[in-house]
XYZ file of C-alpha atoms in Angstrom:
680
model
C 60.925 3.743 1.904
C 63.264 1.772 4.198
C 63.370 -2.109 3.673
C 62.891 -4.930 5.363
C 64.863 -8.181 4.498
C 65.924 -6.531 0.986
C 62.600 -5.516 0.169
C 60.594 -2.056 0.081
C 57.976 -1.046 2.382
C 55.851 -0.549 -0.659
C 56.779 -3.780 -2.531
C 55.736 -5.636 0.851
C 52.560 -3.656 0.996
C 51.622 -4.551 -2.551
C 52.390 -7.939 -2.073
C 49.989 -8.094 1.228
C 47.680 -6.234 -0.878
C 47.739 -8.662 -4.211
C 47.785 -11.631 -1.405
C 44.385 -10.382 0.123
C 42.499 -9.612 -3.006
C 43.619 -13.319 -4.426
C 42.463 -15.101 -1.068
C 39.224 -13.091 -1.786
C 38.552 -14.574 -5.498
C 39.465 -18.085 -4.457
C 36.634 -18.074 -2.145
C 33.375 -19.232 -3.309
C 30.523 -16.961 -2.406
C 28.029 -19.719 -1.248
C 30.470 -21.202 1.701
C 29.064 -21.045 4.610
C 31.684 -18.531 6.400
C 31.701 -16.198 3.343
C 30.382 -13.400 5.532
C 33.065 -14.012 8.155
C 35.580 -14.157 5.362
C 34.761 -11.168 4.509
C 34.768 -9.173 7.541
C 38.402 -10.611 8.384
C 39.471 -9.380 4.936
C 37.831 -6.059 5.866
C 39.563 -5.591 8.718
C 43.161 -6.973 7.019
C 42.747 -4.245 4.884
C 42.003 -1.509 7.239
C 44.982 -2.600 9.031
C 47.595 -2.406 6.098
C 45.590 0.999 5.143
C 46.836 2.132 8.974
C 50.480 1.384 8.099
C 50.669 3.134 4.727
C 48.335 6.103 6.310
C 50.667 6.247 9.364
C 53.596 7.981 6.934
C 53.181 10.983 5.160
C 52.118 10.288 1.079
C 54.441 9.983 -1.067
C 54.370 9.804 -5.154
C 55.569 6.444 -5.483
C 52.911 5.134 -2.456
C 50.255 7.226 -3.014
C 48.788 4.718 -6.000
C 49.053 1.655 -3.427
C 47.472 3.395 -0.726
C 43.973 4.631 -2.893
C 43.883 1.197 -4.357
C 43.745 -0.332 -0.606
C 41.611 2.228 0.200
C 39.286 1.187 -2.730
C 39.333 -1.931 -1.225
C 38.438 -1.787 1.637
C 35.445 0.605 0.973
C 34.302 -1.920 -1.493
C 34.474 -4.673 1.412
C 32.843 -1.897 3.473
C 29.721 -1.535 1.181
C 29.927 -5.412 0.623
C 29.073 -5.889 4.028
C 26.556 -3.243 4.741
C 22.922 -3.289 4.697
C 22.532 0.231 5.077
C 24.923 2.243 3.057
C 26.484 5.061 5.499
C 27.883 8.202 4.162
C 31.295 7.533 3.506
C 32.374 10.519 1.645
C 34.709 11.145 4.576
C 36.867 8.312 3.371
C 37.270 9.359 -0.482
C 37.932 12.592 0.218
C 40.635 11.566 2.603
C 42.230 9.672 -0.084
C 42.049 13.047 -2.588
C 43.465 14.929 0.007
C 46.355 12.616 0.500
C 47.074 12.591 -2.884
C 46.925 16.216 -3.556
C 49.377 16.245 -0.756
C 51.842 13.946 -1.898
C 52.144 16.075 -5.314
C 52.626 19.219 -2.895
C 48.578 20.680 -3.268
C 46.194 21.583 -1.076
C 42.389 21.727 -1.387
C 40.123 23.196 1.401
C 36.432 22.842 0.121
C 34.326 20.085 1.046
C 33.128 19.702 -2.606
C 34.656 16.241 -4.304
C 33.084 17.287 -7.855
C 35.665 20.465 -7.581
C 38.248 18.394 -5.771
C 38.153 16.055 -8.545
C 38.422 18.702 -11.320
C 41.445 20.169 -9.452
C 43.005 17.044 -9.756
C 42.613 16.328 -13.214
C 43.580 19.862 -13.807
C 46.857 19.879 -12.172
C 48.413 16.274 -11.903
C 48.614 13.925 -15.171
C 50.719 11.054 -13.413
C 48.234 8.081 -15.115
C 48.874 5.638 -12.279
C 47.605 8.221 -9.981
C 44.863 9.668 -12.336
C 43.730 5.295 -12.430
C 43.619 5.104 -8.631
C 41.606 8.351 -8.696
C 39.120 6.837 -10.968
C 38.557 3.548 -9.050
C 37.465 6.121 -6.173
C 35.448 8.030 -8.383
C 33.546 5.200 -9.242
C 33.143 4.068 -5.666
C 32.013 7.329 -4.861
C 29.481 7.331 -7.597
C 28.035 3.837 -5.843
C 27.389 5.656 -2.438
C 25.903 8.276 -4.446
C 23.335 5.712 -5.860
C 23.328 4.497 -2.670
C 21.443 7.422 -1.277
C 19.472 7.846 -5.095
C 21.569 10.877 -5.766
C 21.252 10.200 -9.739
C 22.437 13.908 -10.735
C 25.810 13.669 -9.055
C 26.139 10.578 -10.901
C 25.549 11.971 -13.938
C 27.305 14.954 -13.343
C 31.098 13.524 -12.582
C 30.596 10.664 -15.793
C 30.181 13.572 -18.016
C 33.335 14.844 -16.810
C 34.896 11.841 -17.076
C 33.435 11.250 -20.449
C 34.680 14.676 -21.477
C 38.461 14.065 -20.393
C 38.521 10.542 -21.580
C 37.071 11.221 -25.345
C 39.783 13.265 -26.542
C 42.455 10.550 -25.304
C 40.590 7.755 -26.331
C 39.616 9.106 -29.905
C 35.869 9.255 -28.784
C 33.524 11.075 -30.451
C 29.985 10.823 -28.821
C 27.618 12.774 -27.760
C 27.373 13.395 -23.683
C 23.834 11.640 -23.541
C 25.701 8.552 -24.346
C 27.862 8.293 -21.241
C 25.907 5.501 -19.814
C 26.438 3.529 -23.460
C 30.295 4.443 -22.831
C 30.501 3.168 -19.156
C 28.280 -0.028 -20.240
C 30.817 -1.093 -23.281
C 33.817 -0.399 -20.457
C 35.097 2.742 -22.878
C 34.523 5.451 -20.299
C 37.499 4.647 -18.299
C 40.580 2.601 -19.628
C 43.638 1.643 -18.156
C 46.349 3.447 -19.585
C 48.687 3.759 -16.763
C 50.137 0.345 -17.149
C 49.955 -0.325 -13.129
C 49.601 -3.505 -11.671
C 47.880 -2.840 -8.627
C 45.419 -5.492 -7.966
C 41.683 -4.571 -7.184
C 39.262 -6.697 -5.151
C 36.573 -5.663 -7.994
C 37.405 -4.526 -11.410
C 37.011 -1.343 -12.869
C 35.054 -2.685 -15.666
C 32.666 -4.560 -13.230
C 32.263 -1.380 -11.074
C 31.493 0.764 -14.467
C 28.889 -2.169 -15.145
C 27.572 -2.196 -11.800
C 27.291 1.932 -11.534
C 25.455 1.198 -15.024
C 22.906 -1.259 -13.828
C 21.896 0.736 -10.949
C 21.740 4.205 -12.491
C 19.771 2.698 -15.276
C 17.473 0.958 -12.908
C 16.846 4.143 -10.575
C 16.266 6.224 -14.230
C 13.421 3.595 -15.206
C 11.845 3.852 -11.620
C 11.713 7.418 -11.756
C 10.110 7.405 -15.392
C 7.595 4.891 -13.976
C 6.789 7.146 -10.714
C 6.251 9.610 -13.594
C 3.546 7.709 -15.505
C 6.120 7.464 -18.483
C 5.784 4.066 -19.043
C 6.739 3.854 -22.785
C 9.980 5.587 -22.195
C 10.140 3.040 -18.442
C 10.017 0.195 -20.235
C 12.984 1.168 -22.502
C 15.326 2.227 -20.146
C 14.638 -0.572 -17.566
C 15.152 -3.102 -20.503
C 18.909 -1.916 -20.889
C 19.354 -2.114 -17.239
C 18.402 -5.546 -17.478
C 21.155 -5.942 -19.968
C 23.969 -4.741 -17.305
C 25.473 -6.365 -14.134
C 22.327 -8.041 -12.617
C 21.519 -10.163 -9.640
C 19.062 -12.321 -9.975
C 17.276 -10.280 -7.177
C 17.397 -6.976 -8.884
C 16.860 -8.675 -12.299
C 13.504 -9.705 -10.848
C 12.655 -6.629 -9.693
C 13.509 -4.809 -13.160
C 11.204 -7.313 -14.959
C 8.327 -6.597 -11.621
C 8.588 -2.967 -13.484
C 8.459 -3.848 -16.830
C 5.472 -5.650 -15.937
C 3.671 -2.995 -13.903
C 4.447 -0.650 -16.874
C 2.967 -3.459 -19.383
C -0.299 -3.556 -17.561
C -0.439 0.140 -17.103
C -0.722 0.160 -20.610
C -3.392 -1.684 -21.337
C -1.594 -5.242 -21.720
C -2.291 -6.771 -18.768
C -1.149 -10.248 -20.586
C 1.989 -8.807 -21.168
C 2.664 -7.411 -17.302
C 1.671 -11.679 -16.362
C 4.216 -12.645 -18.498
C 6.952 -10.425 -16.947
C 5.905 -11.014 -13.756
C 6.147 -15.010 -14.446
C 9.990 -14.192 -15.651
C 10.529 -12.540 -12.301
C 9.435 -15.177 -10.175
C 11.171 -17.728 -11.944
C 14.522 -15.708 -10.985
C 13.374 -14.906 -7.615
C 10.137 -16.789 -5.942
C 10.426 -14.686 -3.078
C 9.959 -11.239 -5.284
C 6.864 -10.211 -3.362
C 6.115 -7.396 -5.524
C 5.866 -9.316 -8.628
C 3.334 -11.830 -6.764
C 1.819 -8.799 -5.413
C 1.033 -6.976 -8.657
C 0.261 -10.359 -10.451
C -2.505 -11.109 -8.082
C -3.847 -7.450 -8.886
C -3.720 -8.294 -12.705
C -5.761 -11.421 -11.768
C -8.206 -9.444 -10.066
C -8.274 -7.116 -13.035
C -8.969 -9.913 -15.492
C -11.071 -11.501 -13.114
C -9.410 -14.631 -12.721
C -10.246 -15.311 -9.177
C -8.555 -18.774 -7.872
C -5.235 -17.523 -9.865
C -5.709 -14.158 -7.784
C -6.595 -16.155 -4.644
C -3.252 -18.267 -5.197
C -1.033 -15.500 -5.833
C -2.309 -13.828 -2.934
C -1.756 -16.734 -0.643
C 1.945 -17.532 -1.952
C 2.443 -13.773 -1.089
C 1.063 -13.924 2.367
C 3.570 -17.277 3.061
C 6.590 -15.469 1.580
C 5.884 -12.443 3.785
C 5.248 -14.669 7.021
C 8.577 -16.333 6.511
C 10.633 -12.975 4.890
C 13.309 -13.072 7.420
C 14.568 -16.579 6.073
C 14.274 -15.624 2.502
C 16.061 -11.995 2.453
C 19.554 -13.417 2.253
C 18.849 -16.180 0.216
C 20.128 -14.262 -2.873
C 23.970 -13.866 -3.493
C 25.411 -12.058 -6.898
C 27.491 -14.337 -8.471
C 30.803 -15.143 -7.500
C 33.547 -12.706 -7.787
C 30.802 -9.615 -7.396
C 31.211 -8.554 -3.804
C 28.891 -5.640 -4.276
C 25.654 -6.993 -4.764
C 23.293 -4.042 -7.154
C 20.658 -4.902 -4.559
C 22.815 -3.214 -1.931
C 22.825 0.038 -3.678
C 19.612 0.209 -5.153
C 17.625 1.885 -2.072
C 13.835 2.003 -2.997
C 12.324 5.010 -1.627
C 9.913 4.070 1.132
C 7.047 5.945 -0.011
C 7.244 3.871 -3.622
C 3.975 1.766 -3.944
C 5.729 -0.740 -6.858
C 8.213 -2.478 -4.992
C 7.459 -2.041 -1.185
C 4.661 -1.298 1.374
C 3.275 -4.559 0.971
C 3.053 -6.356 4.720
C 1.216 -9.234 5.726
C -1.798 -7.373 7.232
C -2.786 -6.104 3.861
C -2.350 -9.429 1.930
C -4.159 -11.191 4.853
C -6.801 -8.733 4.552
C -6.790 -8.996 0.829
C -7.559 -12.747 1.110
C -9.994 -12.658 3.437
C -12.014 -9.578 1.832
C -11.855 -11.456 -1.588
C -13.143 -14.758 -0.188
C -15.972 -12.837 1.404
C -16.435 -10.968 -1.712
C -17.225 -14.368 -3.771
C -19.037 -16.174 -1.383
C -16.591 -18.422 0.449
C -17.600 -17.305 3.783
C -16.071 -20.318 5.605
C -12.787 -19.342 4.111
C -13.076 -15.996 4.570
C -13.833 -16.070 8.250
C -10.897 -17.899 9.135
C -8.460 -15.567 7.488
C -10.140 -12.753 8.924
C -10.087 -14.429 12.698
C -6.071 -15.135 12.126
C -5.685 -11.594 11.365
C -7.733 -10.476 14.099
C -5.601 -12.452 16.799
C -2.568 -10.693 15.191
C -3.920 -7.182 15.697
C -3.337 -8.155 20.063
C -0.046 -8.321 19.353
C 0.258 -4.733 19.124
C -1.583 -2.080 21.553
C -4.909 -1.961 21.634
C -4.911 2.046 21.109
C -3.268 1.351 17.616
C -5.900 -1.712 17.121
C -8.334 0.808 17.031
C -6.821 4.000 15.605
C -3.953 3.771 12.999
C -5.104 3.487 9.780
C -3.015 2.260 6.728
C -3.187 3.444 3.425
C -3.819 0.011 1.586
C -6.278 -1.501 4.378
C -9.181 -0.384 5.896
C -9.468 1.237 9.506
C -8.960 -1.906 11.565
C -12.723 -1.150 13.022
C -13.760 -2.253 9.754
C -11.765 -5.054 9.662
C -13.831 -6.122 12.628
C -17.045 -5.341 11.189
C -16.347 -7.308 7.677
C -15.587 -10.375 10.063
C -18.494 -10.159 11.747
C -20.567 -10.547 8.841
C -18.066 -13.439 7.290
C -18.876 -15.075 10.857
C -22.635 -13.991 10.602
C -22.936 -15.713 7.033
C -21.131 -18.644 8.698
C -23.974 -18.931 11.362
C -21.056 -18.511 13.907
C -23.392 -16.045 15.953
C -21.638 -16.583 19.491
C -18.768 -15.013 17.491
C -20.251 -12.360 15.969
C -21.293 -11.207 19.226
C -17.898 -11.443 21.225
C -16.291 -9.637 18.021
C -18.723 -6.976 17.838
C -19.326 -6.334 21.697
C -15.257 -5.957 21.460
C -15.832 -2.959 18.807
C -18.628 -1.688 21.313
C -16.421 -1.326 24.365
C -13.572 0.436 22.361
C -16.139 2.767 20.511
C -18.071 3.762 23.647
C -14.892 5.380 25.447
C -14.526 7.467 22.131
C -18.604 8.501 22.499
C -20.261 10.765 24.970
C -23.798 9.950 25.891
C -24.483 13.799 26.049
C -23.132 14.311 22.403
C -25.037 15.981 19.678
C -23.578 15.720 16.441
C -24.881 18.407 13.902
C -23.967 18.955 10.145
C -24.629 22.453 9.542
C -26.028 24.016 5.834
C -24.181 27.006 5.125
C -24.489 26.999 1.808
C -27.004 25.413 -1.111
C -24.720 23.391 -3.492
C -26.117 21.367 -6.068
C -23.348 18.696 -7.359
C -20.822 18.408 -4.874
C -22.148 20.628 -1.464
C -20.045 17.967 1.177
C -17.044 20.265 0.696
C -18.678 23.480 2.182
C -20.583 21.875 4.943
C -19.446 22.863 8.354
C -19.324 19.929 10.636
C -20.091 20.943 14.312
C -20.016 18.597 17.203
C -21.707 19.744 20.635
C -20.557 17.993 23.392
C -20.440 18.240 26.971
C -18.499 15.536 28.345
C -14.602 15.110 27.899
C -14.479 14.124 23.897
C -12.900 17.220 23.337
C -9.935 16.316 25.725
C -9.779 12.610 23.851
C -9.102 14.755 20.628
C -6.500 16.952 22.629
C -4.819 13.586 22.930
C -4.643 12.145 19.999
C -4.598 14.964 17.237
C -3.059 12.477 14.570
C -6.485 10.360 14.578
C -9.251 13.161 15.603
C -7.890 16.043 13.474
C -11.310 16.266 12.089
C -14.600 16.211 14.259
C -15.966 14.572 11.102
C -13.950 11.547 12.823
C -17.070 11.377 15.269
C -19.100 10.592 12.467
C -16.615 7.258 11.977
C -17.137 6.661 15.406
C -20.557 6.081 15.239
C -20.750 4.496 12.057
C -18.503 1.582 13.566
C -20.559 1.054 16.755
C -23.881 1.376 15.164
C -22.703 -1.217 12.561
C -21.280 -3.571 15.890
C -24.966 -2.996 17.733
C -26.957 -3.995 14.386
C -24.858 -7.292 13.959
C -25.067 -8.246 17.537
C -29.184 -7.642 17.006
C -28.986 -9.964 13.781
C -27.124 -12.750 15.513
C -29.332 -12.335 18.823
C -32.037 -12.720 16.551
C -30.688 -16.036 15.003
C -29.807 -17.511 18.115
C -33.787 -16.945 18.944
C -32.805 -14.204 21.228
C -35.593 -11.725 20.956
C -35.030 -9.764 23.946
C -31.242 -9.200 23.139
C -32.040 -8.438 19.812
C -34.357 -6.090 20.384
C -32.173 -4.290 23.127
C -29.437 -3.810 20.849
C -31.586 -2.859 17.547
C -32.649 -0.487 19.535
C -29.250 1.200 20.897
C -28.568 1.277 17.236
C -31.217 3.317 16.524
C -31.041 5.782 19.745
C -26.773 6.133 18.486
C -27.684 6.652 15.080
C -30.677 9.621 16.547
C -27.443 11.415 17.543
C -26.650 12.728 13.639
C -28.883 15.662 12.948
C -28.572 17.072 9.495
C -30.318 20.977 10.078
C -30.127 23.962 8.249
C -28.220 26.867 9.652
C -30.533 29.360 11.508
C -29.791 32.208 9.142
C -29.778 30.485 5.855
C -33.498 29.541 5.213
C -32.870 26.632 2.776
C -35.901 24.812 1.533
C -36.513 21.341 2.867
C -35.524 19.458 -0.268
C -32.344 21.308 -0.493
C -31.118 19.874 3.091
C -32.496 16.272 1.441
C -30.356 16.372 -1.300
C -27.225 17.410 0.878
C -27.965 14.186 2.809
C -27.602 12.503 -0.253
C -24.307 13.626 -1.238
C -22.667 12.878 2.090
C -21.465 8.893 2.005
C -21.385 9.007 5.886
C -25.151 10.208 6.054
C -26.185 8.037 3.423
C -24.539 4.965 5.687
C -25.817 5.931 8.577
C -29.350 6.274 7.169
C -28.984 2.629 5.474
C -28.088 1.209 9.031
C -31.024 3.088 10.837
C -33.396 1.733 8.050
C -32.075 -1.956 8.916
C -31.949 -1.533 12.847
C -35.787 -0.660 12.381
C -36.235 -3.176 10.596
C -34.818 -5.647 12.510
C -36.157 -4.757 15.434
C -39.387 -4.653 13.719
C -39.308 -8.507 12.460
C -38.445 -9.186 16.042
C -41.164 -7.589 17.694
C -43.472 -9.185 14.846
C -42.346 -12.722 15.726
C -43.606 -11.473 19.576
C -46.885 -10.533 18.236
C -46.705 -7.124 19.108
C -47.848 -6.035 15.062
C -48.425 -2.482 16.072
C -45.108 -1.704 17.220
C -43.612 -3.459 14.460
C -45.851 -1.985 12.145
C -44.381 1.439 13.262
C -40.575 -0.099 13.165
C -41.340 -1.038 9.589
C -42.644 2.651 8.738
C -39.806 4.496 10.134
C -37.101 2.305 8.369
C -39.033 3.369 5.003
C -38.910 6.883 6.584
C -34.876 6.501 7.331
C -34.593 4.958 3.604
C -37.289 5.723 1.300
C -35.721 3.313 -1.566
C -35.247 0.648 1.005
C -36.936 -2.564 -0.578
C -36.512 -4.052 2.593
C -38.507 -2.066 4.709
C -41.416 -1.474 2.281
C -41.477 -5.367 1.831
C -42.227 -6.541 5.721
C -44.415 -3.342 5.571
C -46.803 -4.658 3.013
C -46.469 -8.315 4.424
C -47.743 -6.968 7.968
C -50.236 -5.001 6.425
C -51.833 -8.121 4.666
C -51.254 -10.220 7.781
C -53.154 -7.680 9.461
C -56.377 -7.785 7.011
C -55.428 -4.301 5.832
C -55.103 -5.064 2.279
C -56.126 -1.897 0.332
C -53.398 -0.246 2.520
C -50.827 -2.391 1.820
C -51.772 -1.906 -2.056
C -51.468 1.642 -1.842
C -47.959 1.516 -0.417
C -47.007 -1.012 -3.039
C -48.287 0.995 -5.888
C -46.616 4.362 -4.536
C -43.495 2.510 -4.255
C -43.046 1.135 -7.795
C -44.926 3.574 -10.030
C -43.044 6.845 -8.117
C -40.881 8.538 -10.933
C -38.759 9.264 -7.835
C -38.551 5.966 -6.213
C -37.429 4.410 -9.531
C -34.527 7.415 -9.929
C -33.481 6.774 -6.411
C -33.713 3.014 -7.179
C -31.272 3.581 -9.908
C -29.141 5.680 -8.040
C -28.619 3.229 -5.251
C -27.645 0.613 -7.836
C -25.156 2.868 -9.124
C -23.586 4.060 -5.618
C -23.907 0.872 -4.060
C -20.471 -0.125 -5.015
C -19.001 2.949 -2.845
C -20.896 1.577 0.269
C -18.098 -0.338 2.523
C -17.888 -3.951 2.173
C -19.245 -4.310 6.095
C -22.486 -2.872 4.617
C -23.434 -4.033 1.120
C -24.437 -7.858 2.090
C -27.353 -5.846 3.635
C -28.263 -3.822 0.587
C -30.257 -6.743 -1.108
C -32.081 -8.907 1.341
C -34.741 -9.246 -0.504
C -34.686 -11.614 -3.500
C -36.296 -11.259 -6.821
C -38.833 -14.208 -6.367
C -40.102 -12.867 -3.299
C -41.093 -9.342 -4.532
C -42.464 -10.935 -7.537
C -44.853 -13.402 -5.141
C -45.721 -10.397 -3.134
C -46.325 -8.260 -6.422
C -48.117 -10.636 -8.144
C -50.300 -11.035 -4.769
C -51.508 -7.536 -4.371
C -51.794 -7.395 -8.085
C -54.829 -9.624 -7.573
C -56.154 -8.062 -4.888
C -55.979 -4.844 -6.691
C -57.407 -6.167 -9.837
C -60.404 -8.268 -8.094
C -61.678 -4.632 -6.149
C -60.952 -2.083 -8.294
C -64.131 -0.924 -10.289
C -61.881 0.052 -13.136
C -60.455 -3.196 -13.414
C -57.114 -2.191 -15.281
C -53.806 -3.976 -15.127
C -51.331 -2.039 -12.843
C -47.576 -3.222 -12.942
C -45.975 -3.098 -9.409
C -42.937 -4.461 -10.224
C -39.893 -2.554 -10.741
C -38.057 -2.279 -14.281
C -36.052 -5.470 -14.690
C -33.406 -3.306 -16.276
C -32.524 -2.453 -12.364
C -32.120 -5.873 -11.438
């Protein structure tokens, strides 16, 4: 090498490398210009590397060249939010090393390239520089979740080093070797300076690889083994952020093993390390829900929402310890599909808050959260608002309907009308006035008949054109059932809101529109199947969408009947109550209103007869039990309407009818009119 001022170029380059590394190590990670300093150092290392690579590689210069290359890669990883494919840099360094020793390699496989280097070159100074690049290549593989490649190259290194160091360990102990620093030891006598030591790089590999191995076990459902592996990861070189995620996974695994209190303890530890660890907050909220600790759940959900809302301010607040340039969280890339540490968004959390407040009866708070949520939807396109679904939240129209329920219970009737009108306008564009929707029974199936049911939509307008325009959302004709369900629900709530505003005319109009829409859905037998009617009835009971629609139809008839009765149109009201009972034979609301009106019309014996048949029928009792068992499957926006008649109201009517029956019955026998108490 040429000399400058009495020093060789190699000596000058070595001093320049050492100076740059020293400057890095003397800078605190908490300084305001930390990132700018790293960027300047990265540029300086690259310029130095360009000087060396401007000359052919030589045996004396190649260890320094690979060391400078390693330092440049370390800074590139440290500065990058997304690890790019830097295999080319490592590969280029290895091939220049072979060139210095007069050897060549034509394949692209880095593993084979490393094997060739180890087999053909024994210079300890060069091999030490190769080890540095191999460790960095392991980090790049980890960033792409390629654990198998990391495992393979580390086993290769262990097999090479075990005989030289006198180790006698099994292959399964390779992770313990890298953790303790025994996998690679500096036996070259080299004084070349690295920006991040070989030992810290090894510990970084150990922590990240063990974390990813534990995460895989969690996803596989092997929670006991996952906890053991993750606890090992926690003993490695962890930043607070990655340690918080490790504790979150251990907590989640503990919960899945039936240890909720242990899980909560780990979630608390995670939050002590990183108050913005939203996966720990989310899973803690789910445990509180499981334990029915409502206030704690709501507090966790609220804090989670605040964290997500301010995430841009918080996401860069965590740094690794000083002198650790590469943070573990830069290498641990959680798969997007993983539901354990990702996929918690503001919409989901805000909806969870609103939903929980609605479920526990705190409707004022529920309504405010729902209105905030609906306001946020208008930031996107209207098409997406009403058609795009998220796996963690209900369909957007269902959220609108839940909001309408909350507002209805808060007596904010005009807001209910506005929200429901929005749903009606959107849905009416998807439903044709000429639409006839039929469910064809092809084969009698006693248990799960819905799987073999053909759904046929006959449309004489542009609905089929809409299907072709949006294949993702309208892939099946069964989606049309959802449109009908949502629009019918909106019309029902509008009718109720107008009724509570004493606007009988508009109320009756909306209830009628609801009924007319629901009458478009018909369950019919196939022309050549000859199924008996009772089999078709069983089919209706086994398709949940049909149960929803039948319940809605019953509620609409009841609502319309009540409004007609207020206007003195008793005959029409009576007819609607009977139709409501026909639509949903186990509806206590329909029966209650029907009997009350018959009593008012002095048709007392008829009222007694209806009530007696309703409560004494074995079939009705069985249907009531089924209703109690399946009501939890109904959407939240329908559940508040499933039990509108209170027990005291039912008891009062029963006593009144029973007294009339005893007074006018010739046998004077006591008859029980109440439902069995075990069903209440």
